[in-house]
Amino acid sequence: MHVVMIGGSDAGISAALRAREIDLAADVTVVLEDTYPNFSICGIPYYVSGEVTHWRNLAHRTTADLEAAGMRLRPGTTARRIDVPRRKLLVTTPGGGEEVLGYDKLVIGTGAVPVRPPIAGLAGPDALGPADGVHLLHSMGDTFAVMRTLEQAAPASAVIVGAGYIGLEMADALTIRGVHVTQIEQLPEVLPTVDPQFGALVHAELARHGVEVLTGTTVRAISAAPPGTPGRLRVRAAAADGIAVTRTADMVLVVVGVRPETALAADAGAQLGVKGAIAVDPMMRTGLPGVFAAGDCVITRHRLLGQTYLPLGTTAHKQGRVAGENALGGTREFAGSLGTQVVKIFSQAAARTGLRDHEATAAGFDPVTTETQADDHKAYYPGSHRITLRVTGDRTTGRLLGMQLFGHKDAGIAKRVDIAAAAIFHGMTADAVSDLDLSYTPPLGSPWDAVQMAAQAWVRQTRPD
Ligand SMILES: Cc1cc2nc3c(=O)[nH]c(=O)nc-3n(C[C@H](O)[C@H](O)[C@H](O)COP(=O)(O)OP(=O)(O)OC[C@H]3O[C@@H](n4cnc5c(N)ncnc54)[C@H](O)[C@@H]3O)c2cc1C
């Protein structure tokens, strides 16, 4: 059995590892266009900030580890065409030649590419690029280009276009490096994946660290700055009221999301779904015989919303594992996502899982959302932090639908959102969250965990009078 994975990141490598775990005799080849197999691109901001001291440290596993697991790696090799009926894959080798690889099963893990928004100066023959200090950020190659700008041009200022989680992490990273950051977001508040109340808290944390935040502001053009201006680039934008906004900076980072990389699969006849991502069934089958797909290139089943596009590393790992198992004849199903995510912004963290109020309404629930504060551990023990929690539940059934948390990065925000994720995954009511047997010691928690206190507050506030 020869299994070929296209893509050497979270999805492709997870699939390869699982295939080898299941059958040590499986012949597994991973074809990857870049030369950074199994690198944690989620860690890029922390390499840029200097907290991770060498790019090689971003590898989840080294090439030697991967080879020891029994897979054959083909770095610098681009998959060009899939011949589905003959089970052949045409690739371009690092030397530029062509080669045909036979396969019994194929897993497509081609991931995503950054969106290039319609901003003048970003497209066309005169488009500005890394050599001018204008960057997109997704791959290790993009990261090295950013590092070259930082090291060679020593920018004093940067504009970040976009205030999603990657934009925020990069604002944090560049500020740590001593670069003054202006963050421009077209939506009314930063981090639009959480409620605006939490976006405002994130906004305040950015401002507290000297980041200039312009919300409701759409960037229209990036160009070289006129001579004599401080900063080599000029960014022109329009505020919500139409007023023109101009900033100059030495560097511009455009991080406004990703789109699935699906050309190869689509050319082979795979069906596309939400946001143009590859349609897969719960077993990660594409519908093409012998062809599976996983990660940022596919649609993701959300447990409460149905089909979505949710490009996340945690999801890519799980889907890749399912695809790798099923490529070897397994029948495992991807259990679905809840869109659980967490982001650190300077000394604070914001997290969410499940649905927010408007999403729950759109999905046909009768949601109520309440906001509570609770300590991360007993306040009498030094160093406690207040956590703000927003709980969304269904008024009719009492079912817990979503939770958002904001608080100090050392206040267990990530693990607490995971408690909520586990509860929602299993369809628990908000009331039943109080029954969970959670750990307690005063320096680390409370007899009722913050998540339980928030769920209890939701139950109190929704109880009929
Ligand atoms: C800065 C940053 C921070 C992030 N932080 C987080 C986080 O904190 N938490 C989280 O859950 N997610 C995070 N993510 C998202 C996460 O990294 C992605 O969801 C995940 O890496 C997707 O993995 P993937 O394998 O599907 O695709 P990708 O990582 O996009 O990899 C695609 C692979 O396919 C290869 N490839 C593409 N086309 C071809 C071809 N034709 N032939 C051969 N090879 C090909 C590429 O070379 C690459 O190896 C972050 C992403 C970025 C950029």
Coordinates of C-alpha atoms and ligand atoms in Angstrom, one line a residue:
M1 CA 0.0 0.0 0.0
H2 CA 1.6 3.3 -1.1
V3 CA 0.0 6.4 0.4
V4 CA 1.0 9.8 -0.8
M5 CA 0.3 13.0 1.1
I6 CA 0.4 16.3 -0.7
G7 CA 1.5 19.0 1.8
G8 CA 4.0 18.8 4.6
S9 CA 2.3 20.9 7.3
D10 CA -0.2 20.0 10.0
A11 CA -2.7 18.0 7.9
G12 CA -0.2 16.2 5.6
I13 CA 2.2 15.2 8.4
S14 CA -0.6 14.2 10.8
A15 CA -2.0 11.9 8.1
A16 CA 1.4 10.4 7.4
L17 CA 2.1 9.8 11.1
R18 CA -1.2 8.2 11.6
A19 CA -0.8 5.9 8.6
R20 CA 2.6 4.8 9.8
E21 CA 1.2 4.3 13.4
I22 CA -1.5 2.0 12.1
D23 CA 0.6 0.0 9.8
L24 CA 4.4 -0.1 10.0
A25 CA 4.5 -1.7 6.6
A26 CA 2.7 1.2 4.9
D27 CA 4.8 2.9 2.3
V28 CA 4.2 6.6 3.0
T29 CA 5.5 9.5 0.9
V30 CA 5.0 13.2 1.7
V31 CA 5.3 15.6 -1.2
L32 CA 5.8 19.2 -0.1
E33 CA 6.3 22.3 -2.1
D34 CA 8.4 24.1 0.5
T35 CA 11.3 22.8 2.5
Y36 CA 9.9 23.1 6.0
P37 CA 8.1 19.8 6.8
N38 CA 6.1 19.9 10.0
F39 CA 6.9 23.5 11.0
S40 CA 4.6 25.2 13.4
I41 CA 3.5 28.2 11.4
C42 CA 1.4 29.1 14.5
G43 CA 4.6 29.9 16.2
I44 CA 5.8 32.5 13.6
P45 CA 4.8 35.6 15.7
Y46 CA 7.0 34.3 18.6
Y47 CA 10.0 33.8 16.3
V48 CA 9.5 37.3 14.9
S49 CA 9.3 38.7 18.4
G50 CA 12.5 37.0 19.4
E51 CA 10.9 34.9 22.1
V52 CA 11.6 31.8 20.0
T53 CA 15.3 32.3 19.3
H54 CA 15.8 30.2 16.2
W55 CA 13.4 29.4 13.3
R56 CA 14.5 25.7 13.5
N57 CA 12.9 25.6 17.0
L58 CA 9.5 26.0 15.3
A59 CA 9.6 22.5 14.0
H60 CA 7.1 20.2 15.7
R61 CA 9.4 17.4 14.7
T62 CA 12.8 17.4 12.9
T63 CA 13.2 15.8 9.5
A64 CA 15.1 13.0 11.2
D65 CA 12.2 12.5 13.6
L66 CA 9.8 12.2 10.7
E67 CA 12.0 9.9 8.7
A68 CA 12.5 7.8 11.9
A69 CA 8.7 7.5 11.9
G70 CA 9.0 5.8 8.6
M71 CA 7.8 8.4 6.1
R72 CA 9.6 9.4 2.9
L73 CA 9.8 13.2 2.6
R74 CA 10.0 14.9 -0.8
P75 CA 10.7 18.6 0.0
G76 CA 10.8 21.2 -2.7
T77 CA 8.4 19.0 -4.8
T78 CA 5.3 20.5 -6.2
A79 CA 2.2 18.4 -7.1
R80 CA 1.0 19.5 -10.5
R81 CA -1.7 17.1 -11.6
I82 CA -3.7 14.2 -10.2
D83 CA -4.7 11.4 -12.6
V84 CA -7.5 9.9 -10.6
P85 CA -8.4 6.9 -12.7
R86 CA -4.8 5.8 -13.0
R87 CA -3.9 6.8 -9.5
K88 CA -0.8 8.8 -10.6
L89 CA 0.5 12.1 -9.3
L90 CA 2.6 14.3 -11.6
V91 CA 5.1 16.4 -9.6
T92 CA 7.9 18.8 -10.3
T93 CA 11.1 17.9 -8.6
P94 CA 13.5 20.4 -6.9
G95 CA 15.7 20.3 -10.0
G96 CA 12.8 21.4 -12.2
G97 CA 12.2 18.0 -13.8
E98 CA 8.9 16.1 -13.9
E99 CA 8.2 12.8 -12.3
V100 CA 5.1 10.6 -11.9
L101 CA 4.4 9.0 -8.6
G102 CA 2.0 6.1 -8.4
Y103 CA -0.3 5.9 -5.3
D104 CA -2.9 3.6 -3.9
K105 CA -4.4 6.4 -1.7
L106 CA -3.8 10.1 -1.8
V107 CA -4.3 12.7 0.9
I108 CA -4.5 16.3 -0.2
G109 CA -3.3 18.7 2.5
T110 CA -2.4 21.8 0.4
G111 CA -3.6 24.2 3.1
A112 CA -4.4 27.8 2.5
V113 CA -2.8 30.9 1.1
P114 CA -3.1 34.5 2.5
V115 CA -5.9 36.7 1.0
R116 CA -4.5 39.6 -1.0
P117 CA -7.2 42.3 -0.5
P118 CA -8.1 44.8 -3.2
I119 CA -5.7 47.5 -2.0
A120 CA -3.9 49.6 -4.7
G121 CA -0.2 48.8 -4.6
L122 CA -0.7 45.1 -3.7
A123 CA -1.4 43.7 -7.2
G124 CA -0.2 44.3 -10.8
P125 CA 3.2 44.7 -12.4
D126 CA 4.2 47.5 -10.0
A127 CA 3.0 45.8 -6.9
L128 CA 5.0 46.4 -3.8
G129 CA 6.5 43.4 -2.1
P130 CA 8.9 42.2 0.6
A131 CA 11.8 44.2 -0.9
D132 CA 9.8 47.3 -0.4
G133 CA 8.8 46.3 3.2
V134 CA 5.3 45.1 2.2
H135 CA 4.5 41.6 3.5
L136 CA 1.8 38.9 3.6
L137 CA 2.4 36.3 6.2
H138 CA 1.6 32.6 6.1
S139 CA 4.6 30.4 5.3
M140 CA 8.2 30.1 6.6
G141 CA 9.3 31.8 3.4
D142 CA 7.1 34.8 4.2
T143 CA 8.6 34.7 7.7
F144 CA 12.2 34.9 6.4
A145 CA 11.2 37.8 4.2
V146 CA 9.7 39.7 7.3
M147 CA 12.9 38.9 9.2
R148 CA 15.1 40.3 6.4
T149 CA 13.1 43.6 6.5
L150 CA 13.4 43.8 10.3
E151 CA 17.1 43.0 10.3
Q152 CA 18.2 45.0 7.2
A153 CA 15.8 47.9 7.2
A154 CA 15.5 48.2 11.0
P155 CA 12.0 49.7 10.7
A156 CA 10.9 52.1 13.4
S157 CA 7.2 51.8 12.4
A158 CA 4.8 49.4 10.9
V159 CA 1.2 49.4 9.7
I160 CA -0.6 46.1 10.2
V161 CA -3.7 45.8 8.0
G162 CA -6.1 43.5 9.8
A163 CA -6.8 42.9 13.5
G164 CA -7.8 39.2 13.5
Y165 CA -5.8 36.9 15.7
I166 CA -2.7 36.8 13.5
G167 CA -2.7 40.6 13.1
L168 CA -2.9 41.0 16.9
E169 CA -0.1 38.5 17.5
M170 CA 2.0 40.4 15.1
A171 CA 1.2 43.7 16.8
D172 CA 2.4 42.1 20.0
A173 CA 5.6 40.7 18.3
L174 CA 6.6 43.9 16.5
T175 CA 6.0 46.0 19.6
I176 CA 8.3 43.6 21.6
R177 CA 10.9 44.3 18.9
G178 CA 10.6 48.0 19.5
V179 CA 8.6 48.8 16.3
H180 CA 5.8 51.3 16.7
V181 CA 2.6 49.7 15.3
T182 CA -0.5 51.2 13.8
Q183 CA -3.2 48.5 13.4
I184 CA -5.9 49.2 10.9
E185 CA -9.1 47.2 10.9
Q186 CA -12.1 47.8 8.7
L187 CA -14.7 46.3 11.1
P188 CA -15.9 48.4 14.0
E189 CA -13.8 46.5 16.6
V190 CA -10.7 44.4 16.7
L191 CA -10.8 40.6 17.0
P192 CA -14.2 40.3 15.3
T193 CA -14.4 36.6 16.2
V194 CA -15.4 37.6 19.8
D195 CA -18.2 39.9 21.0
P196 CA -17.4 43.6 20.6
Q197 CA -17.3 43.9 24.4
F198 CA -14.3 41.6 24.4
G199 CA -12.9 43.3 21.2
A200 CA -12.9 46.5 23.2
L201 CA -10.9 44.9 26.0
V202 CA -8.4 43.7 23.5
H203 CA -8.3 47.1 21.9
A204 CA -7.5 48.7 25.3
E205 CA -4.7 46.2 25.8
L206 CA -3.2 47.1 22.5
A207 CA -3.5 50.8 23.3
R208 CA -1.9 50.2 26.7
H209 CA 1.2 48.9 24.9
G210 CA 1.4 51.8 22.6
V211 CA -0.3 50.3 19.5
E212 CA -2.3 52.9 17.6
V213 CA -5.6 51.2 16.7
L214 CA -7.8 52.5 13.9
T215 CA -11.1 50.6 13.7
G216 CA -13.8 51.1 11.1
T217 CA -11.0 52.1 8.7
T218 CA -10.5 50.5 5.3
V219 CA -7.1 50.6 3.7
R220 CA -7.3 51.6 0.0
A221 CA -3.7 52.1 -1.1
I222 CA -0.1 51.4 -0.2
S223 CA 2.6 53.3 -2.0
A224 CA 6.1 54.5 -1.6
A225 CA 6.2 57.6 0.6
P226 CA 7.2 60.9 -0.9
P227 CA 10.9 61.7 -0.2
G228 CA 11.4 63.6 3.1
T229 CA 8.6 61.8 4.9
P230 CA 9.4 59.7 8.0
G231 CA 8.7 56.1 6.8
R232 CA 9.3 54.7 3.4
L233 CA 5.7 53.6 2.8
R234 CA 2.4 55.6 2.7
V235 CA -0.9 53.9 3.6
R236 CA -4.1 55.6 2.6
A237 CA -7.4 54.5 4.2
A238 CA -10.9 55.7 4.6
A239 CA -12.6 55.9 8.0
A240 CA -16.2 54.8 8.4
D241 CA -17.4 58.4 8.0
G242 CA -15.5 58.7 4.7
I243 CA -12.7 60.8 6.2
A244 CA -9.3 60.1 4.6
V245 CA -6.7 58.6 6.9
T246 CA -3.0 58.5 6.0
R247 CA -0.1 56.9 7.8
T248 CA 3.5 56.5 6.9
A249 CA 5.5 53.5 8.1
D250 CA 8.7 51.7 7.3
M251 CA 6.9 48.4 6.9
V252 CA 3.4 47.1 6.1
L253 CA 2.0 43.7 7.0
V254 CA -1.2 42.6 5.4
V255 CA -2.9 39.9 7.4
V256 CA -6.6 39.7 6.5
G257 CA -7.3 36.0 6.4
V258 CA -6.7 33.0 4.2
R259 CA -8.4 31.2 1.4
P260 CA -8.2 27.5 0.7
E261 CA -5.6 26.3 -1.8
T262 CA -7.7 24.0 -4.0
A263 CA -6.5 24.3 -7.6
L264 CA -5.0 20.9 -7.7
A265 CA -8.0 19.1 -6.2
A266 CA -10.5 21.1 -8.3
D267 CA -8.6 20.3 -11.6
A268 CA -8.8 16.7 -10.6
G269 CA -12.6 17.0 -10.4
A270 CA -13.1 17.3 -6.6
Q271 CA -16.2 19.2 -5.6
L272 CA -15.8 22.5 -3.8
G273 CA -18.1 23.8 -1.0
V274 CA -18.2 26.6 1.5
K275 CA -15.7 29.4 0.7
G276 CA -14.4 27.4 -2.2
A277 CA -12.9 24.7 0.1
I278 CA -12.8 21.1 -0.9
A279 CA -16.0 19.2 0.0
V280 CA -15.3 16.2 2.1
D281 CA -17.5 13.7 4.0
P282 CA -16.9 13.0 7.7
M283 CA -14.3 10.4 6.7
M284 CA -12.4 13.1 4.9
R285 CA -13.2 11.5 1.5
T286 CA -13.3 13.9 -1.4
G287 CA -15.7 11.8 -3.6
L288 CA -12.8 11.1 -6.0
P289 CA -11.9 7.4 -5.7
G290 CA -8.9 6.9 -3.3
V291 CA -8.5 10.7 -2.7
F292 CA -8.8 12.2 0.8
A293 CA -8.3 15.8 1.9
A294 CA -7.8 17.5 5.2
G295 CA -6.8 20.8 6.9
D296 CA -7.1 24.4 5.6
C297 CA -8.0 23.3 2.1
V298 CA -11.3 21.6 3.1
I299 CA -14.7 22.5 4.5
T300 CA -15.1 21.7 8.2
R301 CA -18.1 20.3 9.9
H302 CA -19.0 22.5 12.9
R303 CA -21.0 20.5 15.5
L304 CA -23.6 23.2 15.9
L305 CA -23.5 25.0 12.5
G306 CA -23.0 22.3 9.9
Q307 CA -20.6 23.0 7.1
T308 CA -18.2 25.9 7.6
Y309 CA -14.7 26.9 6.6
L310 CA -12.5 27.1 9.8
P311 CA -8.8 27.1 9.0
L312 CA -7.2 26.2 12.3
G313 CA -4.1 24.2 13.1
T314 CA -5.9 22.2 15.8
T315 CA -8.5 21.2 13.2
A316 CA -5.9 20.4 10.5
H317 CA -4.2 18.0 12.9
K318 CA -7.4 16.1 13.7
Q319 CA -8.7 15.9 10.1
G320 CA -5.2 14.8 8.9
R321 CA -5.2 12.0 11.4
V322 CA -8.7 10.9 10.3
A323 CA -7.6 11.0 6.7
G324 CA -4.4 9.0 7.4
E325 CA -6.3 6.3 9.3
N326 CA -9.0 6.0 6.6
A327 CA -6.4 6.0 3.8
L328 CA -5.3 2.7 5.3
G329 CA -8.8 1.3 5.3
G330 CA -10.1 2.8 8.6
T331 CA -13.7 4.1 9.1
R332 CA -13.0 6.9 11.5
E333 CA -15.1 10.1 11.3
F334 CA -14.0 13.7 12.0
A335 CA -16.2 14.5 15.0
G336 CA -16.6 18.2 14.1
S337 CA -15.3 21.5 15.4
L338 CA -16.6 24.1 17.8
G339 CA -14.3 26.8 16.5
T340 CA -12.4 26.8 19.8
Q341 CA -9.6 29.3 19.7
V342 CA -7.5 31.4 22.0
V343 CA -5.1 34.3 21.4
K344 CA -2.6 36.1 23.6
I345 CA -2.4 39.8 23.3
F346 CA 0.5 41.2 25.4
S347 CA -0.4 40.2 28.9
Q348 CA -4.0 39.2 28.2
A349 CA -5.8 36.4 26.5
A350 CA -9.1 36.1 24.7
A351 CA -10.8 32.8 23.9
R352 CA -14.0 31.5 22.4
T353 CA -15.8 28.2 21.8
G354 CA -19.1 27.3 20.3
L355 CA -21.6 30.0 19.2
R356 CA -22.0 33.7 20.0
D357 CA -25.5 35.1 20.4
H358 CA -26.1 36.1 16.8
E359 CA -24.6 32.9 15.4
A360 CA -26.9 30.9 17.7
T361 CA -30.0 32.8 16.5
A362 CA -29.0 32.2 12.9
A363 CA -28.7 28.5 13.7
G364 CA -32.2 28.4 15.0
F365 CA -31.6 28.5 18.8
D366 CA -33.2 30.8 21.3
P367 CA -30.0 32.2 22.8
V368 CA -29.4 34.2 25.9
T369 CA -25.9 35.6 26.6
T370 CA -24.8 36.7 30.1
E371 CA -21.6 38.2 31.3
T372 CA -19.9 37.4 34.6
Q373 CA -16.6 38.0 36.3
A374 CA -14.8 35.5 38.5
D375 CA -11.3 35.0 39.9
D376 CA -9.0 32.5 38.4
H377 CA -8.0 31.3 41.9
K378 CA -8.9 32.2 45.5
A379 CA -8.3 36.0 45.8
Y380 CA -6.6 35.6 49.2
Y381 CA -3.8 33.8 47.5
P382 CA -1.4 36.3 45.9
G383 CA -1.5 36.9 42.2
S384 CA -5.2 36.2 41.4
H385 CA -6.7 37.7 38.3
R386 CA -10.3 38.6 37.4
I387 CA -11.6 36.7 34.3
T388 CA -14.6 38.0 32.3
L389 CA -16.8 35.3 30.9
R390 CA -19.6 35.5 28.4
V391 CA -21.9 32.5 28.4
T392 CA -24.4 31.8 25.6
G393 CA -27.1 29.1 26.2
D394 CA -30.4 28.2 24.7
R395 CA -33.3 29.6 26.7
T396 CA -35.7 26.8 25.8
T397 CA -33.5 23.7 26.5
G398 CA -30.9 25.2 28.8
R399 CA -28.2 23.8 26.5
L400 CA -24.8 25.5 26.7
L401 CA -24.0 26.8 23.2
G402 CA -20.9 29.0 23.6
M403 CA -18.5 30.6 25.9
Q404 CA -16.0 33.5 25.6
L405 CA -13.3 34.4 28.1
F406 CA -11.0 37.3 28.6
G407 CA -8.3 37.7 31.2
H408 CA -4.7 37.6 32.1
K409 CA -2.6 35.3 30.1
D410 CA -1.7 33.4 33.3
A411 CA -5.3 33.0 34.4
G412 CA -5.9 29.6 32.7
I413 CA -8.0 31.2 29.9
A414 CA -7.1 28.5 27.4
K415 CA -7.8 25.5 29.6
R416 CA -11.0 27.1 30.8
V417 CA -12.3 27.6 27.3
D418 CA -11.5 23.9 26.8
I419 CA -13.7 23.0 29.7
A420 CA -16.5 24.8 28.0
A421 CA -15.6 23.2 24.7
A422 CA -15.8 19.7 26.2
A423 CA -19.2 20.5 27.8
I424 CA -20.6 21.8 24.5
F425 CA -19.1 18.9 22.6
H426 CA -21.1 16.6 24.8
G427 CA -24.3 18.6 24.6
M428 CA -24.4 19.6 28.2
T429 CA -26.8 22.1 29.7
A430 CA -25.4 25.2 31.4
D431 CA -26.8 23.8 34.7
A432 CA -25.0 20.5 34.3
V433 CA -21.6 22.3 34.1
S434 CA -21.9 22.6 37.9
D435 CA -21.8 18.8 38.2
L436 CA -18.3 18.6 36.5
D437 CA -15.7 17.4 38.9
L438 CA -13.0 20.0 38.4
S439 CA -9.8 20.4 40.3
Y440 CA -9.3 22.8 43.2
T441 CA -6.5 24.2 45.3
P442 CA -6.5 27.9 46.4
P443 CA -3.3 29.0 44.5
L444 CA -4.8 27.6 41.2
G445 CA -8.5 27.6 41.4
S446 CA -11.7 27.8 43.5
P447 CA -14.2 25.2 44.8
W448 CA -16.4 26.4 42.0
D449 CA -14.3 27.0 38.9
A450 CA -14.8 30.4 37.1
V451 CA -16.5 28.4 34.3
Q452 CA -19.0 26.9 36.7
M453 CA -19.6 30.3 38.4
A454 CA -20.4 31.8 34.9
A455 CA -22.7 28.9 34.0
Q456 CA -24.5 29.3 37.3
A457 CA -24.9 33.0 36.7
W458 CA -26.4 32.1 33.3
V459 CA -28.9 29.7 34.9
R460 CA -29.9 32.3 37.5
Q461 CA -30.4 35.0 35.0
T462 CA -32.5 32.8 32.7
R463 CA -34.6 31.2 35.4
P464 CA -38.3 32.1 34.9
D465 CA -39.5 34.4 37.7
Ligands
LIG1 C1 1.0 33.2 11.8 C2 0.0 32.1 12.0 C3 -0.4 31.8 13.3 C4 -1.4 30.8 13.5 N1 -1.8 30.5 14.8 C5 -2.6 29.5 15.0 C6 -3.0 29.2 16.3 O1 -2.5 29.8 17.3 N2 -3.9 28.1 16.5 C7 -4.4 27.5 15.4 O2 -5.2 26.5 15.6 N3 -4.1 27.8 14.1 C8 -3.2 28.8 13.9 N4 -2.8 29.1 12.6 C9 -3.4 28.4 11.5 C10 -2.7 27.1 11.2 O3 -1.3 27.3 11.1 C11 -3.2 26.4 10.0 O4 -4.6 26.1 10.2 C12 -2.5 25.1 9.7 O5 -1.1 25.2 9.6 C13 -3.1 24.4 8.4 O6 -2.4 23.3 8.1 P1 -2.5 22.6 6.7 O7 -1.5 21.4 6.8 O8 -3.9 22.4 6.4 O9 -2.0 23.7 5.7 P2 -0.7 24.7 5.5 O10 0.0 24.9 6.8 O11 -1.1 25.8 4.7 O12 0.3 23.8 4.7 C14 0.1 23.5 3.3 C15 1.2 22.5 2.9 O13 1.0 22.2 1.5 C16 2.1 22.4 0.7 N5 1.6 22.5 -0.6 C17 0.6 23.4 -1.1 N6 0.4 23.2 -2.4 C18 1.2 22.1 -2.8 C19 1.5 21.5 -4.0 N7 0.8 21.7 -5.1 N8 2.4 20.5 -4.0 C20 3.1 20.2 -2.9 N9 2.9 20.8 -1.7 C21 2.0 21.7 -1.7 C22 2.8 23.6 1.4 O14 4.1 23.6 1.0 C23 2.6 23.2 2.8 O15 3.6 22.2 3.2 C24 -1.9 30.1 12.4 C25 -1.5 30.4 11.1 C26 -0.5 31.4 10.9 C27 0.0 31.7 9.5

